[in-house]
């Protein structure tokens, strides 16, 4: 079962108008930078993008915003830290051109985890008594209040990984793992851009972070050069 | 109206909080003053977790140590300590929500007498009911002990410790201890218990910049480091 696609554009050619796509990465770390850029060159619109942030550290996502490819964002930390700086996403949100479903970080990843594990919804203590609880079922369990949160099952997940074998078994590197495994499990189709692709048997079987069953397509990429910052996009 | 009292520096607030974390603890530090706490824990037996998915975070990375695949939750390149381990975001928040964090230290815009606090949305600053929630709501409900590290009042002099919060909440009844530049205040069942005051200030001074009626501890003393 060789899952490698020689051409990154071929690997994403079935992305369609209105598709929901989870993009891995935590600020600048572990983002599918090549896949996101390839998506920005694809003629698809009305996308639902599921990602921690909307163009802060994951600068490539701003191209999707500039192209007005995104209809809705599901995220947990969408803005610049300083309120005096406005991102493209914030400008579009202010103009009413894009929707934002804000979800606490732990709830965000658990919604994806649940989506990948056949759990349609779950109760969580996070957000009880806050704006996050609006229009959500509250349930008492052992005398404590919990919110009902629904799973997220994206059409696609784009992830970045350090190493994979051709069957899709994946190893991440350090904190670049972050959201990537659960997004891969939640999505119908997962496309991984990978820095190193090896033959089956070459990875330590005891040290696989994401079993290949969750990964449909692999694309070999060069290790990207990334500056860890949420202050400014890299100079072109 | 400006700030009425100076009190202690952010660094000393961080030291006071570091002394509040027992050896053998797992702890998570938020952005701002909380981050400074780790400057005072060298040689202590405290393991720091970062939401991105790592235990045993080390100091900030310098020069050749910088690795693009190793950052903290504030997107700063960091190092790893012996015994470090990496895991996914889902695992990270299972630890946080599951009650494995002995201590979390967070900043806030406002804290109430009942231990409610807000730290993600000042109305009018961001469009609609949005803001950067990040992991704050999960840490607030999950940590065994939640310490809030804040300047006692805003730069403009407006109060931050209130009878009721006026901004959207991060969590209800979650705060255990408030450490400010002026005082150390415990959120007790009966209300806010003033335990320590900054050098040169009196409990009456603290009350003058705190909306809820403070309960003055019989053992009230100067903030100790």
XYZ file of C-alpha atoms in Angstrom:
461
model
C 0.000 0.000 0.000
C 2.115 2.919 -1.252
C 0.383 6.211 -0.333
C 2.952 8.600 -1.769
C 1.724 11.104 -4.347
C 4.541 12.489 -6.487
C 2.611 15.722 -7.136
C 1.241 17.812 -4.269
C -1.450 19.314 -6.532
C -2.690 15.835 -7.457
C -2.880 14.975 -3.758
C -5.400 17.762 -3.116
C -7.210 17.927 -6.468
C -10.484 16.520 -5.077
C -10.908 19.349 -2.532
C -14.268 20.862 -3.389
C -16.205 24.106 -2.855
C -17.586 24.171 0.676
C -15.235 21.457 1.978
C -14.208 21.458 5.641
C -10.449 21.197 6.089
C -8.495 20.815 9.343
C -5.013 22.335 9.224
C -2.503 21.074 11.801
C -0.002 23.291 13.583
C 0.305 25.392 16.739
C 1.236 28.985 15.847
C 4.416 28.569 13.713
C 5.071 24.946 14.681
C 4.040 21.850 12.708
C 1.970 23.621 10.043
C 1.250 21.994 6.668
C 2.900 24.944 4.938
C 3.220 23.360 1.493
C -0.322 21.953 1.426
C -1.797 25.259 2.608
C 0.057 27.127 -0.152
C -1.089 24.567 -2.728
C -4.679 25.000 -1.481
C -4.401 28.758 -1.984
C -3.695 28.115 -5.678
C -6.709 25.849 -6.074
C -9.958 27.298 -7.384
C -12.113 26.349 -4.379
C -14.208 28.628 -2.185
C -16.569 28.636 0.801
C -14.163 26.483 2.770
C -14.615 25.738 6.470
C -11.152 25.900 7.978
C -10.458 24.234 11.311
C -7.186 25.472 12.795
C -5.869 26.837 16.071
C -5.226 30.290 14.694
C -6.196 32.255 11.595
C -2.930 33.398 10.076
C -0.908 34.128 13.241
C 2.310 32.096 12.910
C 0.645 29.949 10.227
C 1.193 32.826 7.798
C 0.370 30.749 4.670
C -3.280 30.692 5.764
C -3.477 34.437 5.096
C -3.303 33.681 1.372
C -6.555 31.675 1.680
C -8.087 34.703 3.407
C -6.771 37.148 0.791
C -8.302 34.960 -1.923
C -11.582 34.909 0.061
C -11.603 31.130 -0.025
C -12.784 30.777 3.581
C -16.436 31.010 4.605
C -16.059 29.921 8.215
C -13.283 29.425 10.761
C -13.373 27.030 13.705
C -10.508 28.098 15.950
C -9.346 28.860 19.482
C -6.734 31.637 19.199
C -7.543 33.521 15.988
C -6.062 36.995 16.579
C -2.774 38.778 17.181
C -2.056 38.941 20.915
C -1.962 42.752 20.871
C -5.435 44.240 20.328
C -3.864 47.127 18.431
C -2.843 44.816 15.560
C -5.508 43.604 13.157
C -4.962 40.505 11.060
C -6.624 39.900 7.684
C -8.969 37.498 9.458
C -9.978 40.137 12.002
C -10.654 42.681 9.238
C -12.860 40.186 7.376
C -14.658 39.241 10.597
C -15.321 42.920 11.385
C -16.688 43.392 7.873
C -19.021 40.420 8.348
C -17.376 38.574 5.463
C -16.427 35.459 7.430
C -17.899 33.400 10.275
C -16.006 32.472 13.417
C -16.824 29.548 15.706
C -14.638 30.089 18.732
C -14.008 27.035 20.870
C -11.655 26.626 23.867
C -8.395 24.863 22.974
C -9.086 21.693 24.971
C -12.649 21.467 23.663
C -11.407 22.139 20.126
C -8.997 19.194 20.158
C -11.430 16.914 22.024
C -14.089 17.630 19.378
C -11.594 16.388 16.783
C -10.513 13.444 18.929
C -14.167 12.453 19.343
C -14.741 12.867 15.603
C -11.985 10.377 14.888
C -13.103 7.923 17.551
C -16.765 7.502 16.608
C -18.064 9.664 19.474
C -20.677 12.168 18.183
C -20.647 14.475 21.221
C -19.368 14.645 24.794
C -19.835 16.558 28.042
C -17.042 18.805 29.290
C -16.635 21.134 32.282
C -14.799 23.693 30.131
C -16.801 26.844 29.400
C -19.650 26.300 31.884
C -21.085 29.682 32.880
C -19.325 31.511 30.029
C -20.358 32.800 26.587
C -19.156 29.450 25.194
C -22.149 27.811 26.918
C -24.689 29.828 24.891
C -27.190 27.576 23.104
C -25.540 24.440 24.451
C -27.133 21.727 26.544
C -26.002 21.810 30.193
C -26.172 18.565 32.120
C -25.645 17.782 35.775
C -23.376 14.836 36.464
C -22.568 13.974 40.081
C -23.746 17.446 41.061
C -21.495 19.341 38.647
C -22.444 21.148 35.435
C -21.109 20.093 32.031
C -21.595 21.359 28.470
C -22.507 19.193 25.517
C -19.979 19.696 22.740
C -20.216 18.130 19.297
C -17.534 16.226 17.427
C -15.863 17.711 14.355
C -15.461 15.434 11.326
C -13.727 17.384 8.568
C -13.764 16.320 4.936
C -9.984 16.694 4.810
C -7.050 17.102 7.177
C -3.756 18.594 6.019
C -0.928 17.704 8.368
C 2.847 18.130 8.554
C 5.113 15.314 9.749
C 8.802 14.617 10.166
C 8.855 11.038 8.954
C 6.547 8.429 7.446
C 6.797 5.066 5.795
C 5.003 4.513 2.491
C 2.042 2.856 4.219
C 1.338 6.081 6.125
C 2.728 5.289 9.573
C 3.879 8.635 10.912
C 6.424 10.015 13.363
C 6.272 13.657 14.406
C 9.111 15.731 15.814
C 9.015 17.413 19.255
C 6.216 19.985 19.662
C 5.409 19.885 15.929
C 3.061 16.994 16.752
C 0.423 19.189 18.473
C -2.961 19.085 16.635
C -1.787 16.927 13.724
C -2.629 13.366 14.937
C -6.208 14.066 16.032
C -6.954 16.058 12.895
C -5.717 13.113 10.828
C -7.966 10.716 12.751
C -11.036 12.972 12.494
C -10.927 13.649 8.746
C -12.405 11.517 5.974
C -9.261 12.087 3.908
C -5.904 12.942 5.485
C -3.069 14.284 3.384
C 0.322 14.450 5.088
C 3.269 16.489 3.867
C 6.310 14.663 5.167
C 9.970 15.639 5.421
C 11.247 12.065 5.109
C 9.535 9.070 3.497
C 11.065 5.637 4.173
C 10.240 2.051 3.227
C 7.870 -0.077 5.360
C 9.849 -1.679 8.177
C 12.346 1.152 8.479
C 10.492 2.983 11.251
C 10.677 1.641 14.792
C 7.287 -0.073 15.108
C 7.132 0.756 18.823
C 7.539 4.469 18.165
C 4.794 5.264 15.629
C 2.789 8.348 16.684
C 0.037 7.992 14.080
C -0.831 4.588 12.584
C -1.086 4.525 8.797
C -4.772 3.597 8.774
C -5.554 7.270 9.495
C -3.465 8.616 6.610
C -4.622 8.345 2.996
C -2.010 10.335 1.076
C 1.624 11.314 1.551
C 3.585 14.043 -0.163
C 7.369 14.332 0.237
C 8.463 17.901 1.014
C 11.733 19.607 1.934
C 12.135 20.558 5.566
C 10.687 24.083 5.680
C 12.740 26.923 7.173
C 10.567 28.506 9.827
C 11.086 31.340 12.257
C 9.209 30.758 15.512
C 7.263 33.991 15.804
C 3.703 35.227 16.058
C 4.687 38.848 15.523
C 5.476 39.121 11.820
C 5.248 37.116 8.620
C 8.593 36.132 7.059
C 10.134 38.577 4.551
C 9.482 37.449 1.014
C -6.785 58.698 38.211
C -3.545 56.733 37.962
C -2.245 53.841 39.950
C -2.414 54.653 43.653
C 0.339 52.365 44.935
C 3.473 50.892 43.336
C 4.002 47.723 45.359
C 6.382 45.000 44.216
C 7.810 44.371 40.738
C 6.517 41.736 38.305
C 9.692 39.731 38.976
C 9.003 39.649 42.715
C 5.370 38.703 42.082
C 6.721 35.792 40.060
C 9.074 34.833 42.915
C 6.204 34.945 45.415
C 4.181 32.642 43.142
C 7.150 30.280 42.653
C 7.294 29.912 46.452
C 3.607 28.969 46.401
C 4.263 25.928 44.169
C 5.356 22.924 46.248
C 8.212 20.671 45.138
C 6.872 17.613 43.360
C 4.259 19.675 41.469
C 3.259 19.641 37.817
C 2.470 23.188 36.753
C 1.357 25.194 33.726
C 2.202 28.882 33.317
C 0.141 31.292 31.215
C 1.337 34.285 29.219
C 2.729 37.462 30.858
C 3.642 37.621 34.549
C 2.998 33.852 34.934
C 5.775 33.084 32.422
C 8.275 34.844 34.721
C 7.620 32.281 37.473
C 9.957 29.770 35.804
C 12.839 32.259 36.247
C 12.709 31.430 39.970
C 12.417 27.652 39.949
C 15.944 26.532 39.065
C 16.936 23.687 41.368
C 13.318 23.182 42.423
C 11.525 19.888 41.776
C 8.743 21.345 39.603
C 7.801 20.006 36.168
C 6.308 22.536 33.771
C 3.828 21.525 31.116
C 3.102 23.512 27.993
C -0.259 23.227 26.179
C 1.392 22.537 22.840
C 2.235 19.073 24.169
C 5.342 18.757 26.335
C 6.380 18.053 29.917
C 9.644 19.257 31.461
C 10.103 22.391 29.409
C 13.504 24.036 29.763
C 14.628 27.673 29.562
C 14.231 29.775 26.400
C 16.509 28.591 23.577
C 19.409 30.864 22.625
C 21.361 31.061 19.339
C 22.257 27.582 18.109
C 19.819 25.919 20.500
C 16.812 27.256 18.594
C 14.780 24.454 16.983
C 11.729 25.372 14.896
C 10.013 22.194 16.122
C 10.367 23.088 19.797
C 8.324 26.026 21.065
C 6.191 26.834 24.092
C 2.533 27.892 24.024
C 3.615 31.526 23.540
C 5.516 30.543 20.353
C 8.920 31.092 21.964
C 11.719 28.633 21.085
C 12.545 26.683 24.240
C 14.824 23.849 25.331
C 14.043 20.488 26.907
C 15.117 19.267 30.347
C 16.159 15.697 31.119
C 12.967 13.659 31.438
C 11.125 15.790 28.882
C 8.428 14.137 26.812
C 6.266 15.138 23.876
C 2.639 14.289 23.176
C -0.385 15.425 21.201
C -2.736 18.314 21.934
C -5.470 15.858 22.930
C -3.133 14.231 25.467
C -2.079 17.669 26.704
C -5.666 18.675 27.438
C -6.529 15.283 28.902
C -3.852 16.099 31.499
C -5.141 19.625 31.981
C -8.869 18.878 32.103
C -8.286 15.565 33.856
C -6.947 17.284 36.958
C -3.270 16.370 36.625
C -2.000 19.955 36.788
C -1.280 20.659 40.464
C -0.986 24.369 39.783
C -1.888 26.702 36.919
C -0.870 30.356 36.922
C -2.825 32.677 34.636
C -3.214 36.398 34.057
C -6.639 38.078 34.066
C -8.455 41.327 33.299
C -10.791 40.994 36.299
C -11.306 38.665 39.270
C -14.406 38.521 41.467
C -14.931 37.854 45.165
C -16.385 34.464 44.220
C -13.332 33.381 42.262
C -14.813 34.108 38.832
C -12.322 35.647 36.417
C -12.068 36.992 32.876
C -9.053 37.014 30.631
C -10.059 36.614 27.008
C -12.518 39.277 25.919
C -12.756 42.964 26.749
C -16.040 43.992 25.114
C -15.499 46.218 22.109
C -11.906 45.226 21.469
C -12.593 42.317 19.134
C -15.455 41.785 16.698
C -18.548 40.129 18.188
C -18.106 37.744 21.064
C -14.656 36.625 19.990
C -11.147 36.750 21.390
C -8.145 34.538 22.031
C -9.430 31.903 24.446
C -6.584 29.470 23.859
C -6.266 26.992 26.713
C -7.358 29.340 29.509
C -10.860 27.945 30.050
C -9.595 24.358 30.209
C -6.751 25.234 32.596
C -9.173 27.156 34.801
C -11.546 24.229 35.285
C -8.878 21.523 35.320
C -6.033 22.717 37.552
C -6.139 21.625 41.190
C -5.001 25.091 42.244
C -5.465 28.208 40.124
C -3.307 31.227 40.924
C -4.127 34.516 39.213
C -1.176 36.876 38.743
C -2.246 40.470 38.056
C -1.436 44.100 38.703
C -3.846 45.037 41.478
C -5.476 47.800 39.403
C -5.387 48.876 35.768
C -2.823 51.488 34.712
C -5.717 53.979 34.662
C -6.513 53.151 38.288
C -9.689 51.185 37.511
C -10.262 48.273 39.849
C -9.674 44.702 38.712
C -10.727 42.849 41.866
C -14.495 43.285 41.878
C -17.714 42.086 43.537
C -18.809 40.794 40.120
C -16.850 40.602 36.867
C -18.224 42.845 34.120
C -16.392 41.261 31.151
C -17.216 37.818 29.692
C -15.943 35.109 32.037
C -13.159 32.614 31.508
C -14.524 30.446 34.336
C -16.794 30.647 37.375
C -15.520 30.057 40.890
C -12.181 28.736 39.680
C -9.636 31.029 41.365
C -7.877 29.892 44.552
C -5.258 32.599 45.077
C -4.703 36.123 43.740
C -1.145 37.460 43.757
C -0.847 41.146 42.847
C 1.844 43.798 43.077
C 0.162 44.900 46.332
C -1.178 41.817 48.071
C -1.706 38.079 48.344
C -5.402 37.244 48.636
C -6.987 33.841 49.090
C -10.419 33.170 47.620
C -12.122 31.577 50.618
C -15.704 30.345 51.010
C -16.545 33.396 53.119
C -14.955 35.834 50.669
C -11.545 37.303 49.892
C -9.031 36.697 52.662
C -6.169 39.218 52.740
C -3.067 37.312 53.823
C -0.099 39.432 52.780
C 0.493 43.062 51.858
C 3.405 44.717 50.069
C 6.020 46.455 52.191
C 4.909 49.897 53.406
C 1.196 49.305 52.767
C -1.618 48.593 55.214
C -4.699 46.385 54.848
C -6.704 49.629 54.595
C -4.585 50.651 51.588
C -5.372 47.322 49.895
C -9.092 47.686 50.691
C -9.068 51.151 49.063
C -8.184 49.570 45.687
C -10.332 46.432 46.067
C -14.104 46.495 45.551
C -15.188 43.474 47.637
C -14.981 43.856 51.421
C -11.779 42.034 52.392
C -11.553 39.661 55.325
C -8.286 40.570 57.033
C -6.423 37.454 58.132
C -5.482 37.567 61.822
C -2.000 36.577 60.630
C -1.767 39.240 57.908
C 1.887 40.027 57.186
C 4.240 41.626 54.699
C 4.655 39.690 51.420
C 7.488 37.249 52.044
C 9.859 35.787 49.465
